Amino acid sequence: MEILKKTMMIKKFGKVFLVVDLCVIIFCIVNVNYIWLINTQVAFISTVIITVGSFLGYKKNVEKRVENATDPALISDDRDKIDEIDDPFDLYSEIKQAEEKELTAEEIKTILKEEKAKVKRNSFKNTIFSATGFASVYRIVGYVSLVLGFFILNNNGLFDPYSYLTGLLITTVCVLTAAVINRKD
């Protein structure tokens, strides 16, 4: 059921991408502005490759983490690492386990130093674990196509910055539009 929902969501994103891109293509053809057409399409296709690459990379990263997680860790009612980082003293849980006591300024400073050190360690650790998401092959291919497209257009005298930026913004507008459409469902 969940997989079917996600494939339907991906199809909605794809439909929004195609509709908006077709509108841009028709607009460029009607105005007989082929420079705009070429620039918007190069930028649009590159950003779609980057977006899809990001999605696939992070999806693979999440699936790998789920595979590596132990079943008791998934089912456990204990606090997870994120809860421990966000609320180390369990201040926001429903059941108060200990009485509150006044902390001195020195105790507060040492607690803050400990928490900052934990966050630094965990952020570096998360960066290493999520490297497959932000360095996926698909995403790198997208960035390479974006840069190569820019240089090819620029070297051939076809580059128009406004239309190129419009092509870059198409993907952003499509993602936001699809997110609003998916929120209603």
XYZ file of N, CA, C and O in Angstrom:
740
model
N 0.826 -1.194 0.000
C 0.000 0.000 0.000
C 0.870 1.258 0.000
O 0.614 2.182 -0.739
N 1.897 1.253 0.859
C 2.788 2.408 0.957
C 3.584 2.602 -0.337
O 3.798 3.721 -0.779
N 4.013 1.510 -0.936
C 4.772 1.591 -2.189
C 3.884 2.148 -3.301
O 4.324 2.974 -4.099
N 2.637 1.708 -3.336
C 1.699 2.207 -4.336
C 1.484 3.708 -4.170
O 1.452 4.450 -5.161
N 1.388 4.188 -2.930
C 1.230 5.617 -2.657
C 2.424 6.401 -3.175
O 2.272 7.459 -3.775
N 3.624 5.862 -2.926
C 4.832 6.576 -3.332
C 4.975 6.616 -4.852
O 5.402 7.614 -5.407
N 4.614 5.527 -5.522
C 4.695 5.546 -6.981
C 3.674 6.510 -7.566
O 3.959 7.176 -8.556
N 2.516 6.613 -6.936
C 1.526 7.579 -7.404
C 2.035 9.003 -7.191
O 1.834 9.869 -8.040
N 2.717 9.236 -6.066
C 3.269 10.550 -5.786
C 4.352 10.897 -6.816
O 4.401 12.010 -7.327
N 5.205 9.933 -7.131
C 6.260 10.166 -8.127
C 5.648 10.452 -9.492
O 6.111 11.327 -10.224
N 4.577 9.742 -9.825
C 3.889 10.006 -11.097
C 3.306 11.409 -11.127
O 3.331 12.079 -12.164
N 2.776 11.878 -9.989
C 2.246 13.243 -9.937
C 3.366 14.260 -10.155
O 3.182 15.248 -10.864
N 4.525 14.018 -9.531
C 5.669 14.907 -9.757
C 6.035 14.922 -11.242
O 6.272 15.971 -11.825
N 6.092 13.733 -11.841
C 6.429 13.633 -13.256
C 5.433 14.355 -14.142
O 5.806 15.036 -15.096
N 4.154 14.220 -13.828
C 3.116 14.906 -14.614
C 3.256 16.418 -14.508
O 3.140 17.130 -15.508
N 3.518 16.903 -13.301
C 3.687 18.346 -13.123
C 4.913 18.825 -13.894
O 4.864 19.855 -14.572
N 6.018 18.062 -13.836
C 7.212 18.416 -14.608
C 6.888 18.512 -16.094
O 7.260 19.477 -16.760
N 6.218 17.510 -16.625
C 5.900 17.493 -18.053
C 4.963 18.625 -18.456
O 5.167 19.277 -19.482
N 3.933 18.876 -17.662
C 2.979 19.933 -18.007
C 3.656 21.295 -18.016
O 3.498 22.071 -18.970
N 4.423 21.592 -16.992
C 5.092 22.899 -16.926
C 6.126 23.022 -18.038
O 6.225 24.066 -18.687
N 6.860 21.952 -18.302
C 7.855 21.995 -19.373
C 7.188 22.161 -20.742
O 7.678 22.920 -21.578
N 6.089 21.477 -20.957
C 5.361 21.643 -22.226
C 4.851 23.070 -22.381
O 4.884 23.623 -23.490
N 4.408 23.677 -21.300
C 3.972 25.076 -21.363
C 5.128 25.990 -21.764
O 4.954 26.898 -22.582
N 6.300 25.747 -21.201
C 7.483 26.553 -21.551
C 7.863 26.326 -23.011
O 8.164 27.275 -23.740
N 7.821 25.076 -23.458
C 8.150 24.772 -24.864
C 7.175 25.460 -25.801
O 7.586 26.097 -26.785
N 5.894 25.359 -25.511
C 4.874 26.000 -26.362
C 5.053 27.513 -26.360
O 4.976 28.162 -27.413
N 5.325 28.094 -25.184
C 5.560 29.538 -25.086
C 6.730 29.957 -25.971
O 6.646 30.950 -26.698
N 7.823 29.201 -25.923
C 9.008 29.541 -26.728
C 8.739 29.383 -28.223
O 9.188 30.209 -29.028
N 8.015 28.344 -28.604
C 7.732 28.124 -30.024
C 6.777 29.189 -30.554
O 6.970 29.707 -31.667
N 5.751 29.533 -29.775
C 4.793 30.555 -30.199
C 5.497 31.898 -30.384
O 5.202 32.634 -31.327
N 6.431 32.206 -29.501
C 7.161 33.467 -29.602
C 8.364 33.389 -30.533
O 9.121 34.357 -30.643
N 8.558 32.249 -31.175
C 9.667 32.007 -32.087
C 10.988 32.435 -31.447
O 11.801 33.143 -32.039
N 11.177 31.991 -30.246
C 12.387 32.317 -29.499
C 13.109 31.012 -29.166
O 12.957 30.463 -28.084
N 13.894 30.549 -30.116
C 14.551 29.254 -29.968
C 15.753 29.304 -29.024
O 16.149 28.278 -28.478
N 16.323 30.483 -28.836
C 17.406 30.633 -27.858
C 16.854 30.342 -26.455
O 17.473 29.622 -25.670
N 15.694 30.904 -26.163
C 15.046 30.633 -24.875
C 14.716 29.153 -24.753
O 14.897 28.553 -23.695
N 14.244 28.564 -25.818
C 13.878 27.141 -25.799
C 15.091 26.277 -25.465
O 15.022 25.416 -24.584
N 16.199 26.526 -26.139
C 17.402 25.724 -25.906
C 17.913 25.916 -24.475
O 18.228 24.946 -23.778
N 17.992 27.161 -24.025
C 18.500 27.448 -22.681
C 17.616 26.847 -21.596
O 18.123 26.238 -20.647
N 16.308 27.023 -21.724
C 15.420 26.486 -20.688
C 15.469 24.965 -20.662
O 15.449 24.368 -19.585
N 15.554 24.340 -21.801
C 15.558 22.877 -21.837
C 16.855 22.291 -21.295
O 16.837 21.288 -20.574
N 17.988 22.911 -21.613
C 19.272 22.427 -21.079
C 19.261 22.538 -19.552
O 19.609 21.585 -18.842
N 18.850 23.679 -19.044
C 18.819 23.871 -17.592
C 17.774 22.968 -16.939
O 18.030 22.366 -15.892
N 16.597 22.859 -17.558
C 15.524 22.040 -16.986
C 15.910 20.566 -16.911
O 15.761 19.926 -15.876
N 16.428 20.038 -17.993
C 16.800 18.616 -18.017
C 17.915 18.339 -17.000
O 17.877 17.334 -16.289
N 18.874 19.243 -16.898
C 19.958 19.062 -15.920
C 19.428 19.063 -14.495
O 19.809 18.225 -13.685
N 18.531 20.000 -14.178
C 18.007 20.058 -12.811
C 17.082 18.887 -12.508
O 17.026 18.444 -11.361
N 16.388 18.380 -13.503
C 15.567 17.188 -13.269
C 16.467 15.993 -12.963
O 16.176 15.202 -12.049
N 17.575 15.871 -13.690
C 18.520 14.783 -13.412
C 19.087 14.928 -11.997
O 19.204 13.947 -11.257
N 19.407 16.154 -11.592
C 19.918 16.392 -10.244
C 18.861 16.029 -9.206
O 19.156 15.369 -8.197
N 17.625 16.442 -9.424
C 16.548 16.179 -8.473
C 16.274 14.691 -8.345
O 16.171 14.158 -7.232
N 16.181 14.009 -9.468
C 15.941 12.566 -9.442
C 17.134 11.848 -8.818
O 16.973 10.907 -8.032
N 18.337 12.300 -9.147
C 19.537 11.718 -8.546
C 19.571 11.893 -7.043
O 19.960 10.977 -6.307
N 19.162 13.060 -6.571
C 19.105 13.299 -5.122
C 18.098 12.359 -4.474
O 18.372 11.751 -3.436
N 16.940 12.248 -5.101
C 15.898 11.364 -4.563
C 16.395 9.924 -4.485
O 16.266 9.264 -3.456
N 16.980 9.443 -5.571
C 17.451 8.058 -5.594
C 18.596 7.829 -4.608
O 18.661 6.790 -3.943
N 19.497 8.787 -4.509
C 20.617 8.654 -3.580
C 20.164 8.602 -2.130
O 20.594 7.744 -1.364
N 19.271 9.502 -1.755
C 18.793 9.516 -0.377
C 17.882 8.326 -0.099
O 17.872 7.797 1.013
N 17.136 7.889 -1.106
C 16.289 6.701 -0.937
C 17.165 5.484 -0.651
O 16.888 4.692 0.255
N 18.242 5.357 -1.410
C 19.172 4.253 -1.207
C 19.814 4.326 0.176
O 19.984 3.309 0.858
N 20.142 5.541 0.613
C 20.737 5.753 1.929
C 19.776 5.331 3.036
O 20.170 4.649 3.978
N 18.517 5.711 2.934
C 17.522 5.349 3.945
C 17.297 3.844 3.958
O 17.223 3.221 5.026
N 17.199 3.246 2.772
C 17.007 1.795 2.707
C 18.180 1.051 3.345
O 17.988 0.060 4.043
N 19.399 1.551 3.123
C 20.575 0.916 3.714
C 20.545 1.032 5.230
O 20.856 0.083 5.935
N 20.138 2.191 5.746
C 20.055 2.357 7.198
C 18.979 1.460 7.801
O 19.166 0.930 8.887
N 17.861 1.299 7.106
C 16.799 0.433 7.607
C 17.261 -1.017 7.605
O 16.989 -1.768 8.540
N 17.972 -1.427 6.561
C 18.499 -2.791 6.508
C 19.471 -3.059 7.653
O 19.478 -4.131 8.239
N 20.306 -2.078 7.965
C 21.322 -2.259 9.001
C 20.771 -2.132 10.417
O 21.438 -2.511 11.371
N 19.574 -1.573 10.545
C 18.988 -1.408 11.873
C 18.516 -2.762 12.389
O 18.032 -3.601 11.641
N 18.688 -2.951 13.670
C 18.212 -4.195 14.276
C 16.729 -4.057 14.611
O 16.249 -2.973 14.917
N 16.006 -5.160 14.557
C 14.570 -5.128 14.837
C 14.239 -4.604 16.225
O 13.325 -3.812 16.376
N 14.946 -5.020 17.282
C 14.619 -4.470 18.603
C 14.775 -2.953 18.664
O 14.038 -2.279 19.349
N 15.731 -2.424 17.914
C 15.918 -0.973 17.907
C 14.738 -0.275 17.243
O 14.372 0.841 17.608
N 14.118 -0.920 16.245
C 12.987 -0.316 15.562
C 11.712 -0.387 16.396
O 10.864 0.495 16.320
N 11.562 -1.439 17.171
C 10.335 -1.654 17.928
C 10.409 -1.027 19.320
O 9.406 -0.754 19.948
N 11.582 -0.770 19.813
C 11.806 -0.343 21.191
C 11.090 0.966 21.505
O 10.988 1.859 20.678
N 10.622 1.061 22.754
C 10.007 2.290 23.237
C 11.038 3.242 23.808
O 10.706 4.348 24.228
N 12.284 2.811 23.865
C 13.348 3.653 24.399
C 13.551 4.856 23.491
O 13.179 4.857 22.318
N 14.202 5.825 24.051
C 14.482 7.028 23.272
C 15.555 6.731 22.233
O 16.503 6.015 22.496
N 15.390 7.294 21.055
C 16.407 7.100 20.026
C 17.461 8.194 20.138
O 17.384 9.079 20.977
N 18.462 8.116 19.265
C 19.595 9.045 19.329
C 19.158 10.493 19.110
O 19.677 11.408 19.743
N 18.211 10.699 18.215
C 17.764 12.064 17.932
C 17.102 12.657 19.173
O 17.324 13.816 19.518
N 16.264 11.848 19.847
C 15.648 12.329 21.088
C 16.701 12.643 22.131
O 16.575 13.629 22.872
N 17.725 11.819 22.223
C 18.777 12.061 23.201
C 19.550 13.335 22.895
O 19.971 14.049 23.800
N 19.722 13.633 21.617
C 20.432 14.854 21.244
C 19.542 16.073 21.470
O 19.961 17.060 22.064
N 18.289 16.003 20.995
C 17.382 17.139 21.118
C 16.969 17.414 22.550
O 16.771 18.559 22.935
N 16.772 16.361 23.332
C 16.296 16.511 24.705
C 17.104 15.594 25.626
O 16.618 14.563 26.070
N 18.374 15.958 25.904
C 19.252 15.053 26.649
C 18.779 14.768 28.073
O 19.072 13.722 28.629
N 18.046 15.685 28.664
C 17.602 15.491 30.042
C 16.149 15.042 30.112
O 15.554 15.056 31.183
N 15.562 14.674 28.973
C 14.194 14.162 28.901
C 13.202 15.144 29.531
O 12.332 14.772 30.309
N 13.356 16.403 29.164
C 12.504 17.446 29.734
C 11.098 17.453 29.134
O 10.158 17.915 29.770
N 10.955 16.955 27.923
C 9.675 17.058 27.234
C 8.874 15.763 27.231
O 7.862 15.664 26.570
N 9.311 14.771 27.974
C 8.529 13.534 28.021
C 7.315 13.741 28.916
O 7.257 14.653 29.741
N 6.345 12.869 28.756
C 5.094 13.027 29.487
C 5.251 12.698 30.964
O 4.548 13.231 31.804
N 6.142 11.804 31.295
C 6.314 11.373 32.678
C 7.593 11.985 33.218
O 8.682 11.793 32.662
N 7.476 12.727 34.299
C 8.660 13.282 34.945
C 9.281 12.202 35.815
O 8.627 11.624 36.671
N 10.537 11.900 35.612
C 11.171 10.812 36.326
C 11.938 11.294 37.556
O 12.155 10.545 38.478
N 12.355 12.508 37.534
C 13.128 13.021 38.668
C 12.629 14.423 39.002
O 12.054 15.107 38.170
N 12.867 14.814 40.222
C 12.478 16.155 40.636
C 13.445 17.169 40.044
O 14.627 16.893 39.860
N 12.908 18.333 39.776
C 13.753 19.386 39.222
C 14.626 19.970 40.321
O 14.213 20.105 41.461
N 15.849 20.345 39.948
C 16.737 20.983 40.898
C 17.380 22.189 40.230
O 17.482 22.249 39.003
N 17.789 23.112 41.014
C 18.431 24.315 40.508
C 19.863 23.988 40.094
O 20.585 23.314 40.821
N 20.247 24.476 38.930
C 21.608 24.270 38.449
C 22.392 25.559 38.601
O 21.878 26.651 38.364
N 23.643 25.412 38.936
C 24.503 26.584 39.041
C 24.971 26.973 37.646
O 24.831 26.216 36.681
N 25.536 28.141 37.552
C 26.018 28.631 36.263
C 27.115 27.725 35.715
O 27.175 27.453 34.505
N 27.982 27.234 36.567
C 29.060 26.339 36.129
C 28.504 25.024 35.613
O 28.986 24.486 34.609
N 27.496 24.467 36.273
C 26.880 23.216 35.812
C 26.225 23.403 34.452
O 26.338 22.543 33.576
N 25.574 24.533 34.275
C 24.930 24.823 32.985
C 25.986 24.931 31.890
O 25.814 24.406 30.786
N 27.090 25.598 32.171
C 28.159 25.742 31.180
C 28.746 24.389 30.797
O 28.990 24.127 29.620
N 28.971 23.521 31.773
C 29.528 22.202 31.447
C 28.525 21.364 30.657
O 28.912 20.654 29.729
N 27.252 21.473 31.004
C 26.223 20.736 30.252
C 26.190 21.219 28.809
O 26.136 20.419 27.870
N 26.240 22.536 28.612
C 26.229 23.090 27.257
C 27.452 22.650 26.463
O 27.342 22.313 25.274
N 28.628 22.640 27.093
C 29.843 22.187 26.406
C 29.725 20.735 25.993
O 30.101 20.357 24.882
N 29.199 19.893 26.885
C 29.020 18.466 26.561
C 28.060 18.284 25.396
O 28.310 17.480 24.489
N 26.976 19.028 25.419
C 25.979 18.893 24.359
C 26.514 19.390 23.011
O 26.245 18.792 21.977
N 27.266 20.483 23.032
C 27.866 20.976 21.792
C 28.836 19.957 21.209
O 28.880 19.748 20.002
N 29.615 19.318 22.092
C 30.559 18.299 21.617
C 29.807 17.112 21.015
O 30.211 16.574 19.982
N 28.695 16.701 21.639
C 27.896 15.591 21.107
C 27.317 15.939 19.736
O 27.327 15.119 18.824
N 26.801 17.154 19.608
C 26.210 17.570 18.337
C 27.268 17.600 17.242
O 27.026 17.163 16.112
N 28.467 18.091 17.552
C 29.545 18.126 16.562
C 29.913 16.715 16.123
O 30.080 16.451 14.941
N 30.029 15.793 17.092
C 30.361 14.409 16.747
C 29.268 13.790 15.888
O 29.539 13.147 14.890
N 28.017 14.006 16.282
C 26.906 13.398 15.551
C 26.706 14.021 14.175
O 26.322 13.331 13.238
N 26.947 15.328 14.028
C 26.779 15.940 12.714
C 27.849 15.430 11.747
O 27.569 15.197 10.575
N 29.070 15.233 12.237
C 30.115 14.675 11.380
C 29.768 13.236 10.997
O 29.907 12.838 9.847
N 29.285 12.470 11.976
C 28.894 11.084 11.728
C 27.758 11.007 10.706
O 27.792 10.193 9.785
N 26.757 11.881 10.842
C 25.645 11.901 9.888
C 26.114 12.311 8.503
O 25.602 11.822 7.500
N 27.080 13.216 8.438
C 27.624 13.630 7.144
C 28.287 12.448 6.444
O 28.093 12.242 5.243
N 29.043 11.675 7.188
C 29.710 10.509 6.609
C 28.674 9.487 6.132
O 28.772 8.946 5.033
N 27.653 9.218 6.981
C 26.637 8.229 6.614
C 25.768 8.674 5.442
O 25.288 7.853 4.669
N 25.550 9.972 5.301
C 24.685 10.442 4.223
C 25.469 10.804 2.962
O 24.910 11.341 2.021
N 26.748 10.503 2.930
C 27.580 10.825 1.763
C 27.056 10.162 0.500
O 27.137 10.741 -0.585
N 26.488 8.964 0.632
C 25.961 8.303 -0.561
C 24.772 9.055 -1.123
O 24.522 8.998 -2.319
N 24.045 9.768 -0.275
C 22.900 10.532 -0.748
C 23.302 11.757 -1.534
O 22.763 12.032 -2.603
N 24.269 12.501 -1.016
C 24.632 13.725 -1.723
C 25.717 13.518 -2.766
O 26.006 14.427 -3.528
N 26.313 12.351 -2.814
C 27.340 12.084 -3.822
C 26.923 10.932 -4.726
O 27.767 10.178 -5.182
N 25.637 10.816 -4.999
C 25.193 9.726 -5.864
C 25.637 9.996 -7.305
O 25.823 11.144 -7.713
N 25.800 8.939 -8.038
C 26.266 9.043 -9.426
C 25.286 9.855 -10.264
O 25.693 10.701 -11.067
N 23.983 9.614 -10.053
C 22.969 10.335 -10.827
C 23.057 11.838 -10.587
O 22.944 12.641 -11.511
N 23.248 12.205 -9.346
C 23.328 13.624 -9.005
C 24.575 14.256 -9.609
O 24.525 15.380 -10.124
N 25.682 13.550 -9.554
C 26.919 14.061 -10.133
C 26.776 14.220 -11.645
O 27.210 15.221 -12.219
N 26.132 13.244 -12.288
C 25.874 13.343 -13.734
C 25.022 14.575 -14.026
O 25.261 15.294 -15.003
N 24.032 14.846 -13.168
C 23.192 16.032 -13.348
C 23.987 17.319 -13.260
O 23.824 18.224 -14.086
N 24.864 17.411 -12.263
C 25.687 18.617 -12.124
C 26.670 18.759 -13.283
O 26.910 19.868 -13.770
N 27.220 17.652 -13.715
C 28.135 17.706 -14.864
C 27.381 18.185 -16.110
O 27.871 19.030 -16.864
N 26.168 17.660 -16.324
C 25.379 18.089 -17.488
C 24.994 19.560 -17.371
O 24.955 20.280 -18.376
N 24.734 20.030 -16.162
C 24.404 21.444 -15.957
C 25.589 22.333 -16.333
O 25.436 23.308 -17.073
N 26.767 21.975 -15.857
C 27.967 22.776 -16.136
C 28.352 22.674 -17.613
O 28.645 23.684 -18.267
N 28.337 21.449 -18.155
C 28.664 21.286 -19.572
C 27.672 22.012 -20.467
O 28.060 22.639 -21.463
N 26.396 21.929 -20.123
C 25.372 22.643 -20.897
C 25.618 24.130 -20.900
O 25.505 24.795 -21.938
N 25.974 24.661 -19.734
C 26.288 26.089 -19.643
C 27.462 26.452 -20.545
O 27.396 27.417 -21.314
N 28.546 25.681 -20.446
C 29.725 26.000 -21.252
C 29.464 25.824 -22.750
O 29.935 26.623 -23.559
N 28.734 24.802 -23.126
C 28.435 24.604 -24.553
C 27.600 25.763 -25.083
O 27.876 26.297 -26.173
N 26.573 26.146 -24.329
C 25.751 27.282 -24.758
C 26.572 28.567 -24.815
O 26.465 29.341 -25.776
N 27.398 28.795 -23.810
C 28.195 30.017 -23.744
C 29.232 30.069 -24.863
O 29.425 31.111 -25.492
N 29.904 28.951 -25.122
C 30.942 28.934 -26.160
C 30.370 29.083 -27.566
O 31.061 29.557 -28.461
N 29.128 28.679 -27.759
C 28.501 28.804 -29.084
C 27.689 30.085 -29.229
O 27.002 30.266 -30.228
N 27.754 30.956 -28.243
C 27.052 32.236 -28.313
C 25.540 32.098 -28.160
O 24.804 32.996 -28.564
N 25.081 31.020 -27.600
C 23.644 30.789 -27.438
C 23.156 31.033 -26.009
O 21.960 30.938 -25.745
N 24.053 31.345 -25.108
C 23.677 31.463 -23.701
C 22.889 32.743 -23.439
O 23.292 33.837 -23.819
N 21.740 32.580 -22.790
C 20.927 33.697 -22.332
C 20.671 33.484 -20.845
O 19.998 32.514 -20.474
N 21.212 34.338 -19.984
C 21.123 34.084 -18.546
C 19.688 34.029 -18.015
O 19.377 33.232 -17.135
N 18.805 34.867 -18.538
C 17.422 34.887 -18.035
C 16.683 33.595 -18.361
O 15.969 33.046 -17.517
N 16.855 33.107 -19.555
C 16.169 31.866 -19.920
C 16.803 30.666 -19.216
O 16.106 29.720 -18.844
N 18.103 30.720 -18.997
C 18.776 29.634 -18.283
C 18.289 29.579 -16.837
O 17.995 28.505 -16.308
N 18.191 30.732 -16.198
C 17.670 30.790 -14.835
C 16.203 30.356 -14.785
O 15.773 29.706 -13.836
N 15.447 30.713 -15.813
C 14.057 30.264 -15.883
C 14.006 28.748 -15.952
O 13.189 28.115 -15.274
N 14.881 28.146 -16.742
C 14.948 26.687 -16.819
C 15.320 26.057 -15.493
O 14.824 24.988 -15.133
N 16.193 26.726 -14.740
C 16.550 26.223 -13.411
C 15.378 26.333 -12.444
O 15.168 25.462 -11.597
N 14.602 27.394 -12.576
C 13.476 27.606 -11.668
C 12.278 26.707 -11.972
O 11.436 26.508 -11.100
N 12.192 26.195 -13.190
C 11.065 25.331 -13.549
C 10.986 24.145 -12.595
O 9.915 23.809 -12.098
N 12.119 23.514 -12.322
C 12.123 22.343 -11.448
C 11.675 22.717 -10.043
O 10.887 22.006 -9.426
N 12.153 23.843 -9.548
C 11.769 24.280 -8.208
C 10.266 24.532 -8.140
O 9.596 24.095 -7.202
N 9.735 25.212 -9.126
C 8.294 25.492 -9.163
C 7.509 24.190 -9.264
O 6.482 24.017 -8.598
N 8.002 23.258 -10.067
C 7.316 21.967 -10.223
C 7.299 21.190 -8.911
O 6.271 20.605 -8.547
N 8.406 21.160 -8.211
C 8.477 20.426 -6.945
C 7.525 21.060 -5.933
O 6.790 20.355 -5.233
N 7.523 22.386 -5.848
C 6.618 23.053 -4.917
C 5.156 22.816 -5.288
O 4.317 22.560 -4.421
N 4.846 22.890 -6.567
C 3.471 22.651 -7.029
C 3.038 21.228 -6.726
O 1.937 20.992 -6.217
N 3.898 20.264 -7.027
C 3.564 18.861 -6.760
C 3.423 18.609 -5.266
O 2.564 17.824 -4.845
N 4.232 19.280 -4.454
C 4.116 19.110 -3.005
C 2.776 19.638 -2.502
O 2.144 19.028 -1.642
N 2.330 20.757 -3.062
C 1.024 21.301 -2.673
C -0.089 20.371 -3.143
O -1.032 20.101 -2.399
N 0.036 19.832 -4.339
C -0.976 18.899 -4.858
C -1.007 17.639 -4.003
O -2.078 17.146 -3.644
N 0.156 17.116 -3.645
C 0.216 15.900 -2.826
C -0.254 16.120 -1.400
O -0.744 15.212 -0.751
N -0.131 17.333 -0.912
C -0.586 17.640 0.452
C -2.113 17.519 0.541
O -2.643 17.105 1.548
N -2.793 17.889 -0.518
C -4.270 17.840 -0.525
C -4.775 16.402 -0.491
O -5.850 16.142 -0.003
N -3.992 15.478 -1.062
C -4.424 14.083 -1.105
C -4.234 13.471 0.195
O -4.077 12.950 0.975
